[in-house]
Tab-separated table of C-alpha atoms in Angstrom:
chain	number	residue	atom	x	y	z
A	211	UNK	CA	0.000	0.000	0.000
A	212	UNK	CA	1.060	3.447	-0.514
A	213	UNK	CA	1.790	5.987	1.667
A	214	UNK	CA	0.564	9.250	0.635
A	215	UNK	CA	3.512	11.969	1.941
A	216	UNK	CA	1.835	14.553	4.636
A	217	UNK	CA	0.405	17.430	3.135
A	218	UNK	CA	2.245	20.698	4.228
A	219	UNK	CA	-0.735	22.391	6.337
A	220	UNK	CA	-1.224	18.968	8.337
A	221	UNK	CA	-1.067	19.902	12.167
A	222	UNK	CA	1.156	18.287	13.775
A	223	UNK	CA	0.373	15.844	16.582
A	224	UNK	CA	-0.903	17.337	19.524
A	225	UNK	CA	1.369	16.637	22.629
A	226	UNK	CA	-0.028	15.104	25.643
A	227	UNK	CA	0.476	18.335	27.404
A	228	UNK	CA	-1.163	20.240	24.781
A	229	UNK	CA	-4.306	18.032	24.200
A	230	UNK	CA	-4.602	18.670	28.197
A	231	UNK	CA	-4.366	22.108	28.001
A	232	UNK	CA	-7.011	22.475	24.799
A	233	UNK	CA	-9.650	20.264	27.520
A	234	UNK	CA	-8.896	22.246	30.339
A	235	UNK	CA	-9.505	25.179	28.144
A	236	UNK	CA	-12.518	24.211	26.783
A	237	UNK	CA	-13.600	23.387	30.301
A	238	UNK	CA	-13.291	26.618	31.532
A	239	UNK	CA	-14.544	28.215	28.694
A	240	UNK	CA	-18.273	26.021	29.180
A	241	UNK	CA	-17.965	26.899	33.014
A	242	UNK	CA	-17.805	30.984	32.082
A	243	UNK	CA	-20.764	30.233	28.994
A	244	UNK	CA	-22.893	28.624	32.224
A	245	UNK	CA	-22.208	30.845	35.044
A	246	UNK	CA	-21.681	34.406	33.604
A	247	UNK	CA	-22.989	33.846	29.848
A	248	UNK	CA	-21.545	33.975	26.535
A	249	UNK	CA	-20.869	37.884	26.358
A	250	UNK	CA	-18.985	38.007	29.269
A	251	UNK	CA	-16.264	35.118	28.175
A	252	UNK	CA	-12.853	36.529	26.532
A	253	UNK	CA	-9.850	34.875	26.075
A	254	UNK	CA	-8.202	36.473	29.427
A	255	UNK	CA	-11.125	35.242	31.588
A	256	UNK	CA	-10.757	31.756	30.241
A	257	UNK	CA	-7.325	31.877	30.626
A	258	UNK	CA	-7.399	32.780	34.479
A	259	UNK	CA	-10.162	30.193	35.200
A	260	UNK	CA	-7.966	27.457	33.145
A	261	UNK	CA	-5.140	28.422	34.912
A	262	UNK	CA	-3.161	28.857	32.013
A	263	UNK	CA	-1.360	32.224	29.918
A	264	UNK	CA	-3.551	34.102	27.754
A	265	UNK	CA	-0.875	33.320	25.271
A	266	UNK	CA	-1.794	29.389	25.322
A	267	UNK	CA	-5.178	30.155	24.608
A	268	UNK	CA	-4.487	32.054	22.060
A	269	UNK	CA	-2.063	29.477	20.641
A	270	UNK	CA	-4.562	26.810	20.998
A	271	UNK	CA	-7.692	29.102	19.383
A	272	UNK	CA	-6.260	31.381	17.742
A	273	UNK	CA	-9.747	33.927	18.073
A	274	UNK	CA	-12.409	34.514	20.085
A	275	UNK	CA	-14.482	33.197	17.959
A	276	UNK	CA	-12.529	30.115	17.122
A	277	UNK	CA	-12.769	29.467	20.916
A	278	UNK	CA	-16.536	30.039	20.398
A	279	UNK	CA	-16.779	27.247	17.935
A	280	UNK	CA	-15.019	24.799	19.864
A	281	UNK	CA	-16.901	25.503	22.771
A	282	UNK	CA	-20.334	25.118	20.687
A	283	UNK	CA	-19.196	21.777	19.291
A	284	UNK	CA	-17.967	20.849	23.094
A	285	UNK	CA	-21.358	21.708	24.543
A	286	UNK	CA	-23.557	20.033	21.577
A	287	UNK	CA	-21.789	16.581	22.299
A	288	UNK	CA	-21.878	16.947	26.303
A	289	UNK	CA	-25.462	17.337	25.622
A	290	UNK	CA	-26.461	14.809	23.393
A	291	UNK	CA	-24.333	12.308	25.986
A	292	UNK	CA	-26.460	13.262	28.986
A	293	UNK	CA	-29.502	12.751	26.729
A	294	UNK	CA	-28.260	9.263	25.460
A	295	UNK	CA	-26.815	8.081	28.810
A	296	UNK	CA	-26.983	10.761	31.491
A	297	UNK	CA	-29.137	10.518	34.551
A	298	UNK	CA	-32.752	10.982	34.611
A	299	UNK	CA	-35.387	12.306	33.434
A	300	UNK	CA	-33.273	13.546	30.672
A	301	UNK	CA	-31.256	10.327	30.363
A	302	UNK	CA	-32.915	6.799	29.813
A	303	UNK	CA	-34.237	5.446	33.156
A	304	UNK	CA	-37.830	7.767	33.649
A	305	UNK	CA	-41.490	7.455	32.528
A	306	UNK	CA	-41.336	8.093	28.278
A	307	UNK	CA	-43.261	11.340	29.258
A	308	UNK	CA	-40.813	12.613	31.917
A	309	UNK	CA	-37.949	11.829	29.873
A	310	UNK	CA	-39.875	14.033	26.700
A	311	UNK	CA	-40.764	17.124	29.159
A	312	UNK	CA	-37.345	16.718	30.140
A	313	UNK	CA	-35.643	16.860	27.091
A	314	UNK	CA	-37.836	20.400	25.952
A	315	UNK	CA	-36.601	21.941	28.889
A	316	UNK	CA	-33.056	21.073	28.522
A	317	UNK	CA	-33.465	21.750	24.851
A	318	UNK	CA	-34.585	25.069	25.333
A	319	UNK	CA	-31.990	26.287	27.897
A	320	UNK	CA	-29.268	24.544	25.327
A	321	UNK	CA	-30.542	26.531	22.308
A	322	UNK	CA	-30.737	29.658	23.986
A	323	UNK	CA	-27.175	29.569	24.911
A	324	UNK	CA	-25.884	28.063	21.887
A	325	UNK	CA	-27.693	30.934	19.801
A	326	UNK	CA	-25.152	33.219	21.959
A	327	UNK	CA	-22.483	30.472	20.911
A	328	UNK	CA	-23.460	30.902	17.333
A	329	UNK	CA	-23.231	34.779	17.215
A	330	UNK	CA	-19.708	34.627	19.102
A	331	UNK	CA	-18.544	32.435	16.742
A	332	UNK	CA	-19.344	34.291	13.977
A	333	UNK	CA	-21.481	31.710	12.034
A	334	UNK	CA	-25.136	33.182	12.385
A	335	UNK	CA	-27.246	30.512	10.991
A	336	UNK	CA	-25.408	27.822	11.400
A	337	UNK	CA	-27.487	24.591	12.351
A	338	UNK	CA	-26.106	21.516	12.493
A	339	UNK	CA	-27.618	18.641	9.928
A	340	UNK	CA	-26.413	15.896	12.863
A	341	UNK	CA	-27.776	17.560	15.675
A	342	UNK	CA	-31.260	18.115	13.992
A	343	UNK	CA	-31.232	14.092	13.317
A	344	UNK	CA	-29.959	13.122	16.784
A	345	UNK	CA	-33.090	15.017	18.402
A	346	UNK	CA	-35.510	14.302	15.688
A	347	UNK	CA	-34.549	10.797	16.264
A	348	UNK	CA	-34.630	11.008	19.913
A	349	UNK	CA	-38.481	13.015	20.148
A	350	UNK	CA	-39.842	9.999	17.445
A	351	UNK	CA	-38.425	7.056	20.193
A	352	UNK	CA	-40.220	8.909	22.532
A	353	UNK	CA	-43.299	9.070	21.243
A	354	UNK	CA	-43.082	5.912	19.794
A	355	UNK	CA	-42.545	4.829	23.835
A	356	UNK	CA	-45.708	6.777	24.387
A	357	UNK	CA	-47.651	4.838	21.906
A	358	UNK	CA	-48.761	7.985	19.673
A	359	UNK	CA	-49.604	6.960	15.769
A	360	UNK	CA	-49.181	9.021	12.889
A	361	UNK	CA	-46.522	10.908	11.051
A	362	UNK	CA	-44.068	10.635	13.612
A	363	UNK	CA	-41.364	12.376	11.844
A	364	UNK	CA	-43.996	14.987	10.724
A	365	UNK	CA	-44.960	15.261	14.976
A	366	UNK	CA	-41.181	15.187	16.202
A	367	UNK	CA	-40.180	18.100	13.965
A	368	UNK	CA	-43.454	19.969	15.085
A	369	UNK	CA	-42.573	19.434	18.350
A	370	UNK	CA	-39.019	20.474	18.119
A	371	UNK	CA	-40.161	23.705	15.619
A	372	UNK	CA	-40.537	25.755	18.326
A	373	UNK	CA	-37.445	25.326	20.134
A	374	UNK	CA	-35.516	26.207	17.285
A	375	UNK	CA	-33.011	29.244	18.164
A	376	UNK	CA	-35.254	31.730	15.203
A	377	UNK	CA	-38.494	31.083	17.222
A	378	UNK	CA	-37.198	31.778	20.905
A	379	UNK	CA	-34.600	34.302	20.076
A	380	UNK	CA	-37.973	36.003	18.885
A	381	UNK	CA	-40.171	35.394	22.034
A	382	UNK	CA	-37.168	35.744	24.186
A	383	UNK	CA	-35.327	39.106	22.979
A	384	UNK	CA	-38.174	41.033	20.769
A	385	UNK	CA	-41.167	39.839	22.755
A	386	UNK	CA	-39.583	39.326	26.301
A	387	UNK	CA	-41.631	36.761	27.281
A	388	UNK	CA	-40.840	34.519	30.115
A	389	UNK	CA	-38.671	31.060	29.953
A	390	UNK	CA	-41.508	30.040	32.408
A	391	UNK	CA	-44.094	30.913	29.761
A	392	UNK	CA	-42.350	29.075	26.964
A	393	UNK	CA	-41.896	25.816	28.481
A	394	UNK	CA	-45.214	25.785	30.355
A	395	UNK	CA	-46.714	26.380	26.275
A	396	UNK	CA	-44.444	23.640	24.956
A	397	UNK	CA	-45.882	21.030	27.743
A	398	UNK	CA	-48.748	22.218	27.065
A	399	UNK	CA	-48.606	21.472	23.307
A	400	UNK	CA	-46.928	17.940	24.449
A	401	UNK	CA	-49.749	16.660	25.900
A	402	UNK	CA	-52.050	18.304	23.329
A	403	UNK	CA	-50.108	16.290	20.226
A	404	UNK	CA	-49.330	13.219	22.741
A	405	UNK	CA	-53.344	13.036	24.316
A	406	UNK	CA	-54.840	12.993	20.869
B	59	UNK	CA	-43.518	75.426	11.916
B	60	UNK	CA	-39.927	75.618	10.491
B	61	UNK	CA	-39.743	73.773	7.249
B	62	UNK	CA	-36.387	71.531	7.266
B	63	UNK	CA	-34.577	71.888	4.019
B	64	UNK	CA	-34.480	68.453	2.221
B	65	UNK	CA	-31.123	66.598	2.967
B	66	UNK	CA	-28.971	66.065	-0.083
B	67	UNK	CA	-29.994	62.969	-0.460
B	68	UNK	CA	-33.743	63.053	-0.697
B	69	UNK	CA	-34.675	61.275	-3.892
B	70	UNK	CA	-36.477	62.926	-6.202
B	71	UNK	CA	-39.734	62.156	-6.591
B	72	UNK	CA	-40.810	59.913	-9.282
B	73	UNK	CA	-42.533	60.852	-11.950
B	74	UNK	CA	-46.062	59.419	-12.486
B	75	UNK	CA	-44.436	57.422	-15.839
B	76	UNK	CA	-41.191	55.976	-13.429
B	77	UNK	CA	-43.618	55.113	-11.000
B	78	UNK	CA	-45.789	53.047	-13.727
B	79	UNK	CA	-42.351	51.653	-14.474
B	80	UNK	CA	-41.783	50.053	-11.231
B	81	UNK	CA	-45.110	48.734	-10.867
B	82	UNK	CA	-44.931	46.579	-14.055
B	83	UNK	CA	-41.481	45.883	-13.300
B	84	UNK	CA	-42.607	44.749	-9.765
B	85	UNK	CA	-45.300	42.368	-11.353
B	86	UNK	CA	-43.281	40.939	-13.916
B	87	UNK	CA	-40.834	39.719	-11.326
B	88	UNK	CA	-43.321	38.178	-9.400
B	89	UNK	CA	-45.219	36.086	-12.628
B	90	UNK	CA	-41.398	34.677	-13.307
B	91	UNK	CA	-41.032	33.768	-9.425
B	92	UNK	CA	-44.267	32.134	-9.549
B	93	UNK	CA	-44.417	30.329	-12.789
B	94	UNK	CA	-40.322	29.691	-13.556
B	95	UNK	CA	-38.694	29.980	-9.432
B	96	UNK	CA	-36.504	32.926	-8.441
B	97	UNK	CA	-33.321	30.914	-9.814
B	98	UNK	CA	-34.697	31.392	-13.207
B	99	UNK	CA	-35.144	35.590	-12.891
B	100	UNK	CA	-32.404	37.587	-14.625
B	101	UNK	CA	-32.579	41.504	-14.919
B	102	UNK	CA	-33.003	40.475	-18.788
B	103	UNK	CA	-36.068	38.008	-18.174
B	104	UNK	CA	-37.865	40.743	-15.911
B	105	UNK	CA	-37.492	43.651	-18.710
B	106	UNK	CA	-38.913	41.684	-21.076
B	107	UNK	CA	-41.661	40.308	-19.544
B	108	UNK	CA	-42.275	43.739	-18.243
B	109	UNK	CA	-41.948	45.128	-22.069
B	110	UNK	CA	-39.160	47.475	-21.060
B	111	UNK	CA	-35.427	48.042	-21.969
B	112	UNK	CA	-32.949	45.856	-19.191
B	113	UNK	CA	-31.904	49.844	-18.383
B	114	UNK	CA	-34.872	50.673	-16.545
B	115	UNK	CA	-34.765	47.627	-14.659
B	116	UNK	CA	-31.567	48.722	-13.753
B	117	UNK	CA	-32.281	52.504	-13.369
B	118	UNK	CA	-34.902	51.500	-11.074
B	119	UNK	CA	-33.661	48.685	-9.054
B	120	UNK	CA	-29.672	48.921	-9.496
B	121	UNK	CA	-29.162	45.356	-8.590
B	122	UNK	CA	-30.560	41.944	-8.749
B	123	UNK	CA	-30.458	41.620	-5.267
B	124	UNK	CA	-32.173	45.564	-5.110
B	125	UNK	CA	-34.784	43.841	-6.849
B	126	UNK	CA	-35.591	40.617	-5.131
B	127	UNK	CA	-35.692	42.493	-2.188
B	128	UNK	CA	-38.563	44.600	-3.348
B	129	UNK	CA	-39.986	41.574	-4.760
B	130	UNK	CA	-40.202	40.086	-1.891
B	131	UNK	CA	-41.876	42.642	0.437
B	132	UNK	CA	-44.273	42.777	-2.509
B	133	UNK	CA	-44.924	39.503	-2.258
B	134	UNK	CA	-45.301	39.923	1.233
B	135	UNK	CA	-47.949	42.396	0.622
B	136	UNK	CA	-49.959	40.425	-1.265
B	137	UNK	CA	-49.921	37.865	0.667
B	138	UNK	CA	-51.137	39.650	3.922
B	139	UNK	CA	-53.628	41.381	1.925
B	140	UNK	CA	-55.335	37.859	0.458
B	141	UNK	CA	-55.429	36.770	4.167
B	142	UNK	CA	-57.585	40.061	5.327
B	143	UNK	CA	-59.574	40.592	2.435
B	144	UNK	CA	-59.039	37.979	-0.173
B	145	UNK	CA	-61.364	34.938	-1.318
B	146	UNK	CA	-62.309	32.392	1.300
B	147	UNK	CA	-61.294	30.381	2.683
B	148	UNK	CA	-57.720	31.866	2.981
B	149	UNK	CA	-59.932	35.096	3.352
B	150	UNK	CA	-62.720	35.994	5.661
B	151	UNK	CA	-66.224	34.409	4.961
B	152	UNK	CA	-64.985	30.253	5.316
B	153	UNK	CA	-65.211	28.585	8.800
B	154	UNK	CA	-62.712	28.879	10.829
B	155	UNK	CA	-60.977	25.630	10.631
B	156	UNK	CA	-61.107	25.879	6.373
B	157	UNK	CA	-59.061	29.223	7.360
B	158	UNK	CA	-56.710	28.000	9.612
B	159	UNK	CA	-56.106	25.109	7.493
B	160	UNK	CA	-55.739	27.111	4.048
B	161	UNK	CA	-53.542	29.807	5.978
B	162	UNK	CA	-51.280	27.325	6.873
B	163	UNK	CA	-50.635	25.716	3.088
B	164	UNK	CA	-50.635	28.977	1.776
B	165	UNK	CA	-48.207	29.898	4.736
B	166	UNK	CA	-45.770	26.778	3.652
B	167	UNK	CA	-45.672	27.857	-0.203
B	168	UNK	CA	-45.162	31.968	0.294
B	169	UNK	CA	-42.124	30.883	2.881
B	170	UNK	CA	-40.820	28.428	0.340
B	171	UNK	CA	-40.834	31.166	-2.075
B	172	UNK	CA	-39.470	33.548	0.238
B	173	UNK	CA	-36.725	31.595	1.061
B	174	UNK	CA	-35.050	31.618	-2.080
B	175	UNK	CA	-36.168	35.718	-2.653
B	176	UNK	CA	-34.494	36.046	0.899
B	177	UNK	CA	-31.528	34.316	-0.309
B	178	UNK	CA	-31.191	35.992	-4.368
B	179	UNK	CA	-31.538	39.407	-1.945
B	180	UNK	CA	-28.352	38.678	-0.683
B	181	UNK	CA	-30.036	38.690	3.226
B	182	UNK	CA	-29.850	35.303	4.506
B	183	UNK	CA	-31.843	34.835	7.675
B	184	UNK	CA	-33.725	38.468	6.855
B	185	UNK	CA	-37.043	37.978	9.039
B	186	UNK	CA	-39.470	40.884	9.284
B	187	UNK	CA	-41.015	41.600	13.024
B	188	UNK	CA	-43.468	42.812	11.148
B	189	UNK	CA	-44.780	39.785	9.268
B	190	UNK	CA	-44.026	37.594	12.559
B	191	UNK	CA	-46.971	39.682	14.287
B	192	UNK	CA	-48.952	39.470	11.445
B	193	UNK	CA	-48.743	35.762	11.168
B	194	UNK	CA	-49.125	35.050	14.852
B	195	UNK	CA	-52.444	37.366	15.255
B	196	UNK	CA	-53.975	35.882	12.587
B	197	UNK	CA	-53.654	32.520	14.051
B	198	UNK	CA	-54.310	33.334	17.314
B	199	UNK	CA	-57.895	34.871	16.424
B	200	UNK	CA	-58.296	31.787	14.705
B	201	UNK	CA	-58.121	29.779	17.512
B	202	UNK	CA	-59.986	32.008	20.015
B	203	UNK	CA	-62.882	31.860	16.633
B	204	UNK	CA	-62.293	27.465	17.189
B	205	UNK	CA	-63.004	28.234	20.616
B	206	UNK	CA	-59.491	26.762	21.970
B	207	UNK	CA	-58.367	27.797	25.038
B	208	UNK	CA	-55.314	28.061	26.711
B	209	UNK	CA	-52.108	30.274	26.102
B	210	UNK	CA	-52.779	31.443	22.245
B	211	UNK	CA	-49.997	33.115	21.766
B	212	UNK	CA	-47.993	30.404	22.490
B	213	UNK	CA	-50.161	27.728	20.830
B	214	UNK	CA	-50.362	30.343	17.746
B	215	UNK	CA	-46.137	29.928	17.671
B	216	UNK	CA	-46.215	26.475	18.357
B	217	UNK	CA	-48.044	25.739	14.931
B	218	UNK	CA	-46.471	28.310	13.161
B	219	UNK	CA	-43.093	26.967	13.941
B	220	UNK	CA	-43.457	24.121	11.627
B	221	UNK	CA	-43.663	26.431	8.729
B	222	UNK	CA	-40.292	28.568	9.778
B	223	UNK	CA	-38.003	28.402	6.490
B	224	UNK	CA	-34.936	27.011	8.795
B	225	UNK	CA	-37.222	23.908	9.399
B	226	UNK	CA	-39.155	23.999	5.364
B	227	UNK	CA	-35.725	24.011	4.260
B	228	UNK	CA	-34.139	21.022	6.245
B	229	UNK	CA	-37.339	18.932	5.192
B	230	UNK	CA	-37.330	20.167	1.334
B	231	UNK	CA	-33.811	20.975	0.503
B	232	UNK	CA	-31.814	18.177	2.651
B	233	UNK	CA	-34.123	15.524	3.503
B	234	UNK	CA	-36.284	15.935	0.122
B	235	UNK	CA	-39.803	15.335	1.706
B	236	UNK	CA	-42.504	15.972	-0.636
B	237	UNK	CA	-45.051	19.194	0.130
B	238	UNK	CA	-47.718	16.982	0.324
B	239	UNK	CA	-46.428	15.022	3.362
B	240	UNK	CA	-45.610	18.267	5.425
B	241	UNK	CA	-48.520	19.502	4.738
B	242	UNK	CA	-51.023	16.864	5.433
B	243	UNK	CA	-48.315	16.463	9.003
B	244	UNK	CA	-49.376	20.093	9.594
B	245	UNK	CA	-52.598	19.258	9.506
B	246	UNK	CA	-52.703	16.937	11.677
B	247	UNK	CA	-50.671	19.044	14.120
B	248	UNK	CA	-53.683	21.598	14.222
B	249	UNK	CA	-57.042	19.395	14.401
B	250	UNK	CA	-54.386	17.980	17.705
B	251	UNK	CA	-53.607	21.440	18.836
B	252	UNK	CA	-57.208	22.202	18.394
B	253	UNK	CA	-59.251	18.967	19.406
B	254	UNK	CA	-57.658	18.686	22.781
């Protein structure tokens, strides 16, 4: 078999050392996005809270907003693992109906933070085509657990419309509405689309 | 009253014949998005279906994307206008559930549409506050008209979440569902939403 020759923009390797500094970074970085929100993350606040030079992070990230994307990426797979094996409701484990009120409410807080995520990173609009098949997948299971009929594809994206980052950033920074309000409506059209 | 002198800027006003220019100009456009699709309307295409020289189109609209952008909120127009005072049963005069039901296939096709003038406008993600009030009013008085009760507003952007363009597109454009099935799935959402 032939070996192709490296290419001359391959990265090297990550060392040991680095590949621990990059997760301790990233770390941090998710910490800030939780406790203080996205606007209020730069590269020197992640740095102190890593415990590492400003330099490293910028060695490892290069931007802000490079940072940004690797923290979205980080977050969208921490998420999907406490969905797929994390503990309950939101995890496998509860009622079908707990776990599906569960996952809106988790969905919601994740979307509203990963629209910040989005705009810090610089790629309004992006939308991942694997994360709108994990939770499409994940609502039909569901309600297939719950013994609804019907289009369950067509059901699963209504029920995940809604949460989509266009629709809240609309009720949440035009409108002003509530998070309270929003999730009680979204139960509320749960049961309406699960009871029928 | 002190009379501001105009700002150097002003335009000019048009003239009745430039304004007669724009308005065929205006409808032209919109017969090619309708009957060919937006991918298929040039500057060229649009002066001769309006029966005047590709100049004027450009005299009046400067670019493609100048134009597709008034297309659209003419489109828009139109659209809001056939809901208030068109034919039933988009119009008034049909029961309510024949209005809620041909608002929302009538909703699906003008945001397909709108989707690509949105894009050949050279505004991705452009979404009018404007039209977003519009929509949700109309569907709310629906509902109060079915007699459904609960939080309307929230119902009102729970089914008109399905027919967001960031969720029309993923169907159409990546997963290549036919209309028909999202349409007949919307259905069923509302006679849930409602029945309950």
């Amino acid at each position: 078999m032939i070996r192709l020759l490296p290419m001359a923009d391959d990265p090297a390797p990550e060392r040991a050392d680095a590949a621990r500094n990059r997760e301790a970074i990233l770390a941090a970085a998710l910490r800030l996005v939780h406790t203080r929100g996205v606007g209020c993350v730069t590269m020197e606040t992640v740095a102190a809270e890593a415990g590492v030079g400003k330099a490293t992070v910028f060695r490892r990230f290069e931007t802000r907003e490079g940072l940004m994307a690797a923290v979205l990426n980080e977050s969208e797979s921490l998420w999907q693992a406490s969905v797929m094996s994390g503990p309950p409701p939101l995890g496998p484990g509860a009622p079908p109906m707990d776990r599906l009120l569960a996952f809106g409410h988790s969905r919601l807080r994740t979307n509203l933070t990963h629209a910040d995520l989005i705009a810090a990173a610089g790629r309004p609009g992006a939308r991942s085509a694997a994360a709108v098949s994990f939770t499409n997948m994940h609502v039909r299971h569901l309600l297939g657990e719950l013994g609804v009929s019907g289009d369950l594809l067509m059901l699963a994206t209504a029920l995940l419309a809604p949460l989509e980052m266009v629709v809240l950033d609309q009720q949440v920074t035009r409108e002003h509405l509530p998070l309270e309000r929003i999730q009680a409506g979204w139960d509320d059209l749960v049961h309406r689309v699960v009871g029928a």
